[in-house]
């Protein structure tokens, strides 16, 4: 019998359940199934509302992206394009040699030499002026454009730089100053355009000693500059009575406007100090609105002019940067530019109260933008402003060449038709017709035809004689009704007419220029202070107890304007009659007597009819240094080669730009 088998060994088992396609994930799949279950538990209405909100969110995100992409495109295109087209401006030379000796430092410091902002050099084909051997003042030809970013300048009035400018709206063409933010505008460049070049003007010899009257102008300039330097250095305009400053654009407006004046007057120390401020402090990356017209004629014009006179490429670099930042103003349906543009964000807009621009503003930026294109080879500047010129030329609504004061930026049509003036909002339209024709080498016949037609329109509709002096004046026409009102601004016309005759236009224009010059002088002479009111009305009916010039209380202020002395300069330069110098000297004496502020500077005044209480307005406009004193200095010069009218044309802010030779 067999023994029983041994008991089986005890074994433990572990049961594992495998599920294909699933893994342990902290119950995430279960949560997903739970969310799906809850979604199915929602009512159809609830699900539709949620889907609608999600779709709305996606749509808003898409629209926001599109808007920002357009904004980036306006500010300069793709980064690749900006990187490809940025330029190193080494070796750029002005179209004309300097007409006066270059200001020089007493000690040349290599650390004070200007440089471009740090960036990678890139190749670019740039249109160059004729081969002129010129050096910028105190800048070595090899590395004269290097070091700008590192340049440190101890400038007067730096304590003001920390102050927050007061937000103000200045004049009818003013702009509101906003907090600073920066935006760069890369250049869009093209091959150099085919256009006339500026002639190689011979080097001006040392002008020699200045006469007593020119020294009087220099003394007045230095007194004005003393106030600006002490109380408002680097700010826009001086308030000489309160010893403070006012901001319009926040870009050192007076300093830049006066650069070429200092060069012409031979003020070497002052020029070099201002040049250092431009190099170290002038920065256009600011979230601020600027008026297209005012900033073009004052800032862009001054930078271009100073570049031509000094040969210093710093000013051309600044001009190009600023010009690029103004270009968004032209992005309108009609290509008629908006009045204002933010140079930091690239957002342009019309004035707050209207969608119109003024005709004078959109047609008085051409000299500057055309010259900027000629120097840089960037076509867009010239194309933008010449589109405006051609558009205005083709419009209906004119009256024998006279244009209304306003134009709509959307429709491109004149608005407020039937009102014609040579005063504010229309004046420089006529001036720039002639000056563009001269600038371009007298080849653009459309400009000449429009100018000649306009002069005939002025003679037919706006000229009258006053009583009892029988002075010819330029009035205004509103819906067929004549008004004997003449702005002091109209006193640009005698000089413009004389300039046209100098360049071959009918001699009868000079007869009208001489007559109107007498009238503008009387607008000053018949005032107790010897200074013209802002607006004059003329007596057209004989009354023994009335003068020719009548001034209303609201119009009797004087803003230190240049138009009378501007025309005196042209008339003396082209006739040689010294009475025009005497008249200008009298006006300078009146400025010294009634507008000079003891601590420094000159102030506009409220009442030109009171010698006891002229009532200072506590503001020195930038054009007093940029235009008024410059024209007085040139008026008192007997050297016709000092900024010869055969080689230079002055913009409407008295900044000389070269005349191009015919192609």
XYZ file of C-alpha atoms in Angstrom:
663
model
C 0.000 0.000 0.000
C 1.367 3.375 -1.041
C 1.799 6.226 1.378
C -0.366 9.318 0.843
C 1.183 12.113 -1.323
C 2.713 15.131 0.392
C 0.461 18.170 0.721
C 0.741 20.760 -2.069
C 2.749 23.904 -1.184
C 0.724 27.032 -0.293
C 0.743 29.685 -3.113
C -0.400 33.368 -3.080
C -1.883 34.976 -6.192
C -2.127 38.655 -7.290
C -4.880 39.574 -9.677
C -4.061 42.290 -12.249
C -6.716 43.696 -14.563
C -5.353 45.219 -17.794
C -7.381 47.693 -19.848
C -6.121 48.315 -23.354
C -5.723 51.962 -24.362
C -5.986 53.258 -20.798
C -3.448 54.124 -18.141
C -3.474 55.489 -14.670
C -3.729 59.291 -14.888
C -5.164 60.333 -11.599
C -8.654 59.851 -13.021
C -8.204 62.560 -15.702
C -10.068 60.458 -18.243
C -12.866 59.998 -15.816
C -12.952 63.764 -15.290
C -13.095 64.300 -19.045
C -15.988 61.856 -19.297
C -17.565 63.683 -16.397
C -17.227 67.090 -18.175
C -18.691 65.609 -21.335
C -21.548 64.132 -19.302
C -22.183 67.528 -17.691
C -22.073 69.276 -21.108
C -24.727 66.819 -22.364
C -26.769 67.525 -19.291
C -26.921 71.265 -20.210
C -29.961 72.504 -22.029
C -29.662 73.417 -25.688
C -30.039 77.116 -24.837
C -27.196 76.966 -22.335
C -24.909 75.227 -24.815
C -25.740 77.794 -27.536
C -24.971 80.705 -25.216
C -21.577 79.240 -24.308
C -20.696 78.575 -27.947
C -21.747 82.117 -28.915
C -19.512 83.644 -26.242
C -16.556 81.530 -27.343
C -17.054 82.577 -30.979
C -17.292 86.220 -29.934
C -14.052 85.912 -27.987
C -12.239 84.421 -30.996
C -13.569 87.173 -33.277
C -12.412 89.930 -30.907
C -8.967 88.376 -30.686
C -8.715 88.255 -34.484
C -9.809 91.889 -34.908
C -7.361 93.017 -32.231
C -4.515 91.212 -33.994
C -5.449 92.783 -37.345
C -5.543 96.274 -35.823
C -2.161 95.888 -34.180
C -0.658 94.491 -37.380
C -1.839 97.567 -39.292
C -0.376 99.833 -36.619
C 2.966 98.048 -36.858
C 2.878 98.341 -40.628
C 2.338 102.122 -40.421
C 5.210 102.479 -38.036
C 7.697 101.004 -40.425
C 6.908 97.691 -42.013
C 8.319 94.311 -41.150
C 11.461 93.995 -39.044
C 13.185 92.362 -41.978
C 12.454 95.329 -44.193
C 13.543 97.800 -41.547
C 16.772 95.913 -40.974
C 17.401 95.643 -44.685
C 16.794 99.317 -45.402
C 18.359 101.132 -42.443
C 21.388 103.115 -43.561
C 24.683 104.285 -42.321
C 25.078 107.864 -43.461
C 28.860 107.962 -43.466
C 30.279 110.485 -45.903
C 27.019 112.324 -46.605
C 27.745 115.864 -47.759
C 25.494 118.859 -48.279
C 24.410 120.091 -51.669
C 26.255 123.355 -51.171
C 29.426 124.263 -49.335
C 29.096 126.314 -46.162
C 28.485 129.975 -46.922
C 30.106 131.200 -43.736
C 33.147 130.090 -41.732
C 32.382 127.067 -39.584
C 31.991 127.680 -35.856
C 34.869 126.079 -33.975
C 35.392 124.970 -30.410
C 38.200 126.443 -28.382
C 39.247 122.924 -27.372
C 38.526 119.905 -29.480
C 37.542 116.962 -27.314
C 37.331 113.594 -29.059
C 34.618 112.530 -26.634
C 32.386 115.335 -27.818
C 32.263 114.158 -31.384
C 28.814 113.090 -32.523
C 27.888 109.502 -33.162
C 24.936 107.607 -34.420
C 22.859 105.536 -32.055
C 24.372 102.042 -31.755
C 23.209 99.828 -34.574
C 24.665 97.354 -36.999
C 26.060 99.052 -40.111
C 24.165 98.277 -43.281
C 24.830 99.030 -46.878
C 22.638 101.496 -48.677
C 22.799 103.394 -51.934
C 22.159 107.060 -51.136
C 21.921 109.956 -53.521
C 24.851 112.262 -52.992
C 25.182 115.919 -53.827
C 27.950 117.092 -56.145
C 31.500 116.251 -55.084
C 32.257 119.074 -52.683
C 35.212 118.941 -50.329
C 33.600 120.080 -47.107
C 34.080 119.213 -43.500
C 31.469 119.626 -40.837
C 32.558 121.978 -38.042
C 34.941 120.277 -35.620
C 34.194 116.806 -36.952
C 36.966 114.619 -38.236
C 36.249 113.314 -41.708
C 37.021 109.742 -40.669
C 34.970 109.333 -37.537
C 33.003 112.530 -37.396
C 29.656 110.784 -37.199
C 30.547 108.436 -34.357
C 29.950 108.881 -30.663
C 26.566 110.589 -30.609
C 25.041 108.123 -28.193
C 27.901 108.562 -25.746
C 28.151 112.334 -26.042
C 27.538 113.915 -22.639
C 26.952 117.650 -22.599
C 26.818 119.876 -19.570
C 24.068 122.223 -20.718
C 22.576 125.231 -18.982
C 19.145 124.942 -17.495
C 19.318 121.175 -17.002
C 17.281 121.604 -13.854
C 14.340 122.423 -16.088
C 14.641 119.075 -17.797
C 13.197 117.305 -14.772
C 10.104 119.479 -14.684
C 6.856 118.168 -16.082
C 5.698 120.475 -18.891
C 2.292 122.017 -18.485
C -0.348 120.582 -20.805
C -1.490 123.444 -22.981
C -3.018 124.099 -26.354
C -1.022 126.746 -28.185
C -2.766 128.879 -30.825
C -5.219 127.620 -33.428
C -2.501 125.350 -34.794
C -1.404 124.055 -31.392
C -0.911 120.513 -30.144
C -1.416 118.877 -26.753
C 1.752 117.563 -25.116
C 1.345 113.972 -23.915
C 3.510 111.737 -21.659
C 6.649 110.471 -23.348
C 6.749 107.082 -25.051
C 8.959 106.007 -27.884
C 8.400 104.329 -31.186
C 10.956 103.919 -33.922
C 10.088 104.511 -37.545
C 12.381 102.530 -39.840
C 13.022 104.188 -43.166
C 11.520 102.901 -46.361
C 14.106 103.544 -49.016
C 14.306 103.224 -52.733
C 16.953 103.736 -55.316
C 17.907 107.363 -55.753
C 15.210 109.208 -57.695
C 15.967 111.018 -60.882
C 15.741 114.675 -59.998
C 17.775 117.847 -60.361
C 20.856 118.304 -58.269
C 21.764 121.420 -56.367
C 24.481 123.562 -57.947
C 27.922 123.764 -56.469
C 27.902 127.261 -55.023
C 31.277 128.849 -54.564
C 32.666 129.050 -51.067
C 31.716 132.273 -49.312
C 34.788 134.255 -48.384
C 35.118 135.589 -44.874
C 32.413 138.268 -44.707
C 34.760 140.570 -42.841
C 33.705 143.029 -40.168
C 30.006 143.563 -39.546
C 28.552 147.023 -39.766
C 26.988 148.810 -36.805
C 23.436 147.778 -37.623
C 24.380 144.127 -38.027
C 26.102 144.325 -34.658
C 22.865 145.738 -33.278
C 21.046 142.638 -34.518
C 23.699 140.381 -32.970
C 23.338 142.184 -29.650
C 19.553 141.701 -29.784
C 19.986 138.021 -30.607
C 22.417 137.475 -27.745
C 20.033 139.192 -25.329
C 17.186 136.955 -26.483
C 19.449 133.903 -26.331
C 20.566 134.785 -22.827
C 16.987 134.562 -21.590
C 16.315 131.326 -23.447
C 19.562 129.742 -22.273
C 19.033 130.734 -18.655
C 15.327 130.110 -18.167
C 14.133 127.655 -20.822
C 17.124 125.753 -22.164
C 16.019 122.731 -24.189
C 12.343 123.684 -24.000
C 10.195 125.054 -26.774
C 9.715 128.742 -26.040
C 10.771 131.301 -23.460
C 8.395 133.118 -21.126
C 10.717 136.040 -20.443
C 8.614 137.971 -17.919
C 7.970 135.019 -15.611
C 11.439 133.629 -16.382
C 10.039 130.265 -17.333
C 9.157 128.322 -20.462
C 6.236 126.927 -22.384
C 6.047 123.634 -24.270
C 4.320 123.038 -27.575
C 6.017 119.931 -28.956
C 8.623 119.412 -26.258
C 11.426 119.349 -28.841
C 13.562 122.411 -28.113
C 11.710 124.441 -30.746
C 13.467 127.785 -30.232
C 16.905 126.192 -30.125
C 16.437 124.327 -33.406
C 14.686 127.225 -35.135
C 17.657 129.452 -34.302
C 20.473 127.115 -35.398
C 21.020 128.548 -38.871
C 20.576 132.103 -37.560
C 23.508 131.566 -35.198
C 25.563 130.167 -38.049
C 24.796 133.125 -40.312
C 25.493 135.644 -37.537
C 28.821 133.944 -36.819
C 27.963 133.070 -33.213
C 30.379 130.161 -32.920
C 30.160 129.486 -29.212
C 26.364 129.560 -29.128
C 26.055 127.387 -32.213
C 28.379 124.719 -30.885
C 26.586 124.572 -27.551
C 23.242 124.205 -29.329
C 24.704 121.567 -31.639
C 25.810 119.525 -28.653
C 22.273 119.667 -27.235
C 20.879 118.407 -30.546
C 23.366 115.542 -30.526
C 22.850 114.491 -26.915
C 19.307 115.556 -26.053
C 17.110 115.814 -29.149
C 15.057 112.633 -29.221
C 11.971 112.201 -31.406
C 10.845 108.994 -29.684
C 8.141 110.865 -27.789
C 4.443 110.178 -27.390
C 3.457 113.667 -28.462
C 1.265 115.195 -31.150
C 2.933 117.720 -33.436
C 1.338 119.967 -36.015
C 2.511 118.755 -39.416
C 2.899 122.227 -40.908
C 4.511 124.002 -37.960
C 6.916 121.181 -37.174
C 7.897 120.856 -40.842
C 8.705 124.509 -41.453
C 10.362 125.086 -38.075
C 12.084 121.806 -37.177
C 12.574 119.920 -40.439
C 13.371 123.115 -42.330
C 15.878 124.244 -39.714
C 17.663 120.884 -39.620
C 17.981 120.755 -43.411
C 19.159 124.352 -43.634
C 21.720 123.931 -40.877
C 23.016 120.791 -42.580
C 23.547 122.708 -45.818
C 25.255 125.660 -44.128
C 27.471 123.704 -41.742
C 28.090 120.436 -43.587
C 27.411 118.523 -40.343
C 25.629 115.234 -41.095
C 24.183 115.129 -37.581
C 21.463 117.505 -38.737
C 20.599 115.434 -41.803
C 20.263 112.294 -39.684
C 17.903 114.102 -37.356
C 15.957 115.501 -40.311
C 15.495 112.060 -41.855
C 14.349 110.562 -38.567
C 11.839 113.339 -38.048
C 10.614 113.218 -41.629
C 9.840 109.508 -41.294
C 7.814 110.177 -38.174
C 5.669 112.760 -39.964
C 4.711 110.452 -42.829
C 1.645 108.804 -41.182
C -0.129 112.156 -41.535
C -0.498 111.430 -45.266
C -2.382 108.153 -44.711
C -5.828 109.609 -45.498
C -8.438 108.563 -48.077
C -7.679 111.637 -50.190
C -3.899 111.783 -49.502
C -4.497 115.303 -48.135
C -2.599 115.053 -44.846
C -4.090 115.322 -41.395
C -3.075 118.397 -39.439
C -1.529 116.495 -36.515
C 0.538 113.354 -36.053
C 1.946 111.613 -33.011
C 5.653 111.139 -33.695
C 5.891 108.334 -31.154
C 2.885 106.154 -32.001
C 2.448 107.091 -35.654
C -1.223 107.948 -35.156
C -2.383 110.951 -37.190
C -5.648 112.841 -36.865
C -7.366 116.087 -37.848
C -7.983 118.869 -35.341
C -10.345 117.968 -32.499
C -13.100 120.198 -33.842
C -13.141 119.311 -37.562
C -12.046 116.810 -40.190
C -10.609 119.625 -42.338
C -7.036 120.740 -42.815
C -6.114 124.278 -43.785
C -4.970 124.852 -47.345
C -1.872 126.799 -46.296
C -0.741 123.984 -44.030
C -0.991 121.152 -46.553
C 0.591 123.198 -49.371
C 3.472 124.755 -47.408
C 5.516 121.678 -46.553
C 6.689 120.898 -50.078
C 10.055 122.686 -50.074
C 11.194 120.726 -47.045
C 9.973 117.253 -48.011
C 11.232 117.607 -51.585
C 14.676 118.571 -50.343
C 14.674 115.693 -47.860
C 13.999 113.279 -50.727
C 16.750 114.817 -52.835
C 19.305 114.422 -50.062
C 18.346 110.946 -48.849
C 17.139 109.255 -52.034
C 13.897 108.279 -50.291
C 11.115 108.859 -52.809
C 8.168 108.772 -50.442
C 8.778 112.243 -48.990
C 8.616 114.023 -52.333
C 5.846 111.824 -53.704
C 3.588 112.521 -50.721
C 3.754 116.307 -50.956
C 3.646 116.469 -54.746
C 0.487 114.359 -54.716
C -1.037 117.144 -52.621
C 0.173 119.826 -55.031
C -1.276 118.037 -58.053
C -4.552 117.431 -56.260
C -4.964 121.110 -55.295
C -4.113 122.101 -58.861
C -6.956 119.955 -60.219
C -9.660 121.078 -57.776
C -12.609 123.256 -58.655
C -13.831 125.956 -56.294
C -11.070 128.469 -56.966
C -11.711 132.066 -57.998
C -9.210 133.184 -60.625
C -6.432 131.274 -58.881
C -7.519 132.176 -55.343
C -8.183 129.198 -53.082
C -10.522 128.709 -50.087
C -8.987 128.289 -46.647
C -10.032 124.700 -45.818
C -9.926 121.278 -47.434
C -11.461 118.013 -46.232
C -9.054 115.137 -45.635
C -11.647 112.470 -46.499
C -13.233 113.878 -49.654
C -10.242 115.930 -50.770
C -12.563 118.835 -51.624
C -12.452 122.465 -50.561
C -14.805 123.352 -47.725
C -16.193 126.745 -46.682
C -16.092 127.883 -50.314
C -16.401 131.486 -51.339
C -14.024 132.881 -48.687
C -10.685 134.114 -50.017
C -7.797 135.681 -48.105
C -4.024 136.030 -48.203
C -3.918 135.976 -44.413
C -3.927 133.084 -41.957
C -4.766 129.621 -43.331
C -4.081 130.538 -46.970
C -1.032 132.835 -47.112
C 1.889 130.507 -47.732
C 0.022 128.521 -50.419
C 0.816 131.353 -52.822
C 4.355 131.770 -51.489
C 5.205 128.089 -52.033
C 3.874 128.026 -55.601
C 6.612 130.449 -56.584
C 9.304 129.031 -54.323
C 8.806 125.428 -55.453
C 9.151 126.601 -59.038
C 12.399 128.357 -58.107
C 13.654 125.426 -56.025
C 13.150 122.976 -58.878
C 15.196 125.011 -61.330
C 12.177 126.728 -62.962
C 11.136 123.590 -64.803
C 7.718 122.868 -63.238
C 5.419 124.999 -65.351
C 2.244 123.951 -63.512
C 3.493 125.725 -60.384
C 4.340 128.871 -62.320
C 0.957 128.927 -64.046
C -0.899 128.582 -60.743
C 1.187 131.383 -59.215
C 0.692 133.805 -62.087
C -3.038 133.071 -62.181
C -3.289 133.706 -58.451
C -1.515 137.066 -58.699
C -4.007 138.146 -61.339
C -6.802 136.987 -59.039
C -5.377 139.090 -56.215
C -5.237 142.162 -58.414
C -8.773 141.606 -59.684
C -10.548 140.865 -56.414
C -8.538 141.788 -53.314
C -6.754 145.104 -53.962
C -8.134 148.448 -52.778
C -6.783 151.889 -51.822
C -7.066 153.426 -48.377
C -7.980 156.966 -47.391
C -6.551 159.497 -46.999
C -3.089 158.142 -47.885
C -4.165 156.147 -50.970
C -2.158 153.113 -49.828
C -2.788 149.898 -51.757
C -3.755 147.041 -49.447
C -4.906 143.433 -49.768
C -8.336 142.756 -48.304
C -10.531 139.668 -48.064
C -13.536 138.406 -50.001
C -16.382 136.493 -48.359
C -19.186 135.322 -50.663
C -18.738 138.292 -52.920
C -18.485 140.851 -50.119
C -15.176 142.724 -49.716
C -13.641 143.309 -46.284
C -10.911 145.929 -45.760
C -9.097 143.608 -43.335
C -5.428 142.805 -43.793
C -3.422 140.482 -41.537
C 0.181 141.356 -40.826
C 0.902 137.910 -42.289
C 0.024 139.311 -45.723
C 3.178 141.427 -45.602
C 5.072 138.433 -46.963
C 3.619 139.340 -50.372
C 5.848 142.324 -51.329
C 8.962 140.206 -50.879
C 7.490 137.251 -52.755
C 6.476 139.445 -55.684
C 9.954 141.003 -55.832
C 11.573 137.568 -55.702
C 9.472 136.473 -58.673
C 10.608 139.487 -60.691
C 14.221 138.676 -59.834
C 13.651 135.253 -61.385
C 12.192 136.629 -64.603
C 8.491 137.241 -63.913
C 6.669 140.370 -65.172
C 8.129 143.705 -64.102
C 4.676 144.967 -63.140
C 4.827 142.629 -60.166
C 7.637 144.811 -58.798
C 5.391 147.883 -59.014
C 2.823 146.137 -56.855
C 5.563 144.921 -54.487
C 6.827 148.480 -53.945
C 3.315 149.772 -53.261
C 2.478 146.999 -50.802
C 5.818 147.465 -49.048
C 4.845 151.063 -48.345
C 1.531 149.861 -46.908
C 3.194 147.334 -44.619
C 5.561 150.017 -43.396
C 2.595 152.263 -42.622
C 0.998 149.461 -40.605
C 4.032 149.815 -38.314
C 4.671 153.545 -38.638
C 1.132 154.671 -37.802
C 1.194 152.792 -34.492
C 2.415 154.620 -31.400
C 5.020 151.933 -30.686
C 6.163 151.689 -34.295
C 5.121 148.014 -34.373
C 2.375 146.541 -36.525
C -0.798 145.067 -35.035
C -1.666 141.459 -35.814
C -4.623 142.602 -37.936
C -5.355 146.003 -39.485
C -8.502 147.417 -41.045
C -8.182 150.159 -43.638
C -10.291 153.231 -43.948
C -11.740 153.347 -47.475
C -13.811 156.532 -47.041
C -12.229 159.930 -46.655
C -12.549 161.323 -43.150
C -10.163 164.033 -42.024
C -9.951 162.776 -38.445
C -9.112 159.154 -39.334
C -5.831 157.532 -40.272
C -5.529 154.967 -43.034
C -4.953 152.134 -40.569
C -7.675 151.299 -38.055
C -7.058 148.779 -35.291
C -9.713 146.996 -33.269
C -8.976 146.273 -29.585
C -8.822 142.517 -30.147
C -6.282 142.906 -32.967
C -3.718 145.310 -31.536
C -1.228 142.730 -30.260
C 2.190 142.134 -31.800
C 3.782 138.681 -31.781
C 7.300 139.728 -32.918
C 6.388 138.560 -36.417
C 8.888 138.739 -39.311
C 6.769 139.416 -42.413
C 7.474 143.153 -42.723
C 11.240 142.826 -42.262
C 11.235 139.774 -44.538
C 9.876 141.876 -47.401
C 12.213 144.745 -46.507
C 15.124 142.338 -46.973
C 13.961 141.307 -50.447
C 13.208 144.876 -51.520
C 16.594 146.178 -50.385
C 18.480 143.211 -51.828
C 16.793 143.662 -55.228
C 16.515 147.470 -55.456
C 19.409 148.783 -53.361
C 17.159 151.511 -51.921
C 18.536 152.236 -48.452
C 15.224 153.525 -47.133
C 14.280 149.894 -46.614
C 17.282 149.472 -44.322
C 16.218 152.597 -42.429
C 12.685 151.271 -42.021
C 14.028 147.967 -40.711
C 16.338 149.733 -38.281
C 13.370 151.669 -36.902
C 11.454 148.434 -36.338
C 14.432 146.908 -34.499
C 14.617 149.999 -32.288
C 10.918 149.622 -31.486
C 11.434 145.966 -30.565
C 14.223 147.035 -28.224
C 12.161 149.804 -26.652
C 8.802 148.097 -26.145
C 9.344 144.328 -26.154
C 12.769 143.810 -24.572
C 12.806 142.183 -21.128
C 15.642 143.210 -18.831
C 16.490 139.724 -17.559
C 16.799 138.326 -21.082
C 14.531 137.778 -24.040
C 11.827 139.709 -25.866
C 8.109 139.449 -25.247
C 5.169 139.806 -27.587
C 2.886 142.644 -26.463
C -0.868 143.180 -26.246
C -1.118 146.829 -27.260
C 0.909 148.422 -30.056
C -1.010 151.683 -29.561
C 0.271 152.389 -26.056
C 3.819 153.505 -25.375
C 3.175 153.537 -21.624
C 1.461 150.168 -21.256
C 2.332 147.898 -24.169
C 1.373 145.047 -21.816
C 3.792 142.137 -22.395
C 2.185 138.779 -23.166
C 5.104 136.876 -21.614
C 6.066 134.797 -24.647
C 8.941 134.905 -27.107
C 7.937 133.001 -30.245
C 10.622 130.793 -31.758
C 10.327 132.650 -35.060
C 11.696 135.838 -33.472
C 15.132 134.168 -33.505
C 14.493 131.929 -36.499
C 13.085 134.587 -38.821
C 12.780 138.166 -37.559
C 16.361 138.721 -36.428
C 17.774 136.689 -39.318
C 16.000 138.822 -41.910
C 17.080 142.005 -40.116
C 20.712 140.876 -40.194
C 20.483 140.072 -43.905
C 18.672 143.364 -44.565
C 21.587 145.306 -43.085
C 24.179 143.394 -45.128
C 25.491 144.950 -48.326
C 26.898 141.655 -49.595
C 24.553 140.177 -52.247
C 26.479 136.883 -52.083
C 25.480 136.328 -48.465
C 22.830 133.652 -49.096
C 22.461 134.715 -52.708
C 18.899 134.654 -54.056
C 20.335 132.961 -57.152
C 21.410 129.956 -55.102
C 19.047 129.741 -52.140
C 15.318 129.912 -51.559
C 13.985 130.581 -48.057
C 11.189 128.458 -46.672
C 8.303 130.193 -44.927
C 10.245 130.045 -41.643
C 13.298 131.775 -43.197
C 15.404 128.620 -43.455
C 17.495 128.768 -46.663
C 17.474 125.685 -48.898
C 19.487 125.280 -52.122
C 18.028 125.871 -55.562
C 18.400 122.790 -57.752
C 20.081 123.051 -61.110
C 18.054 121.931 -64.130
C 18.455 118.275 -65.013
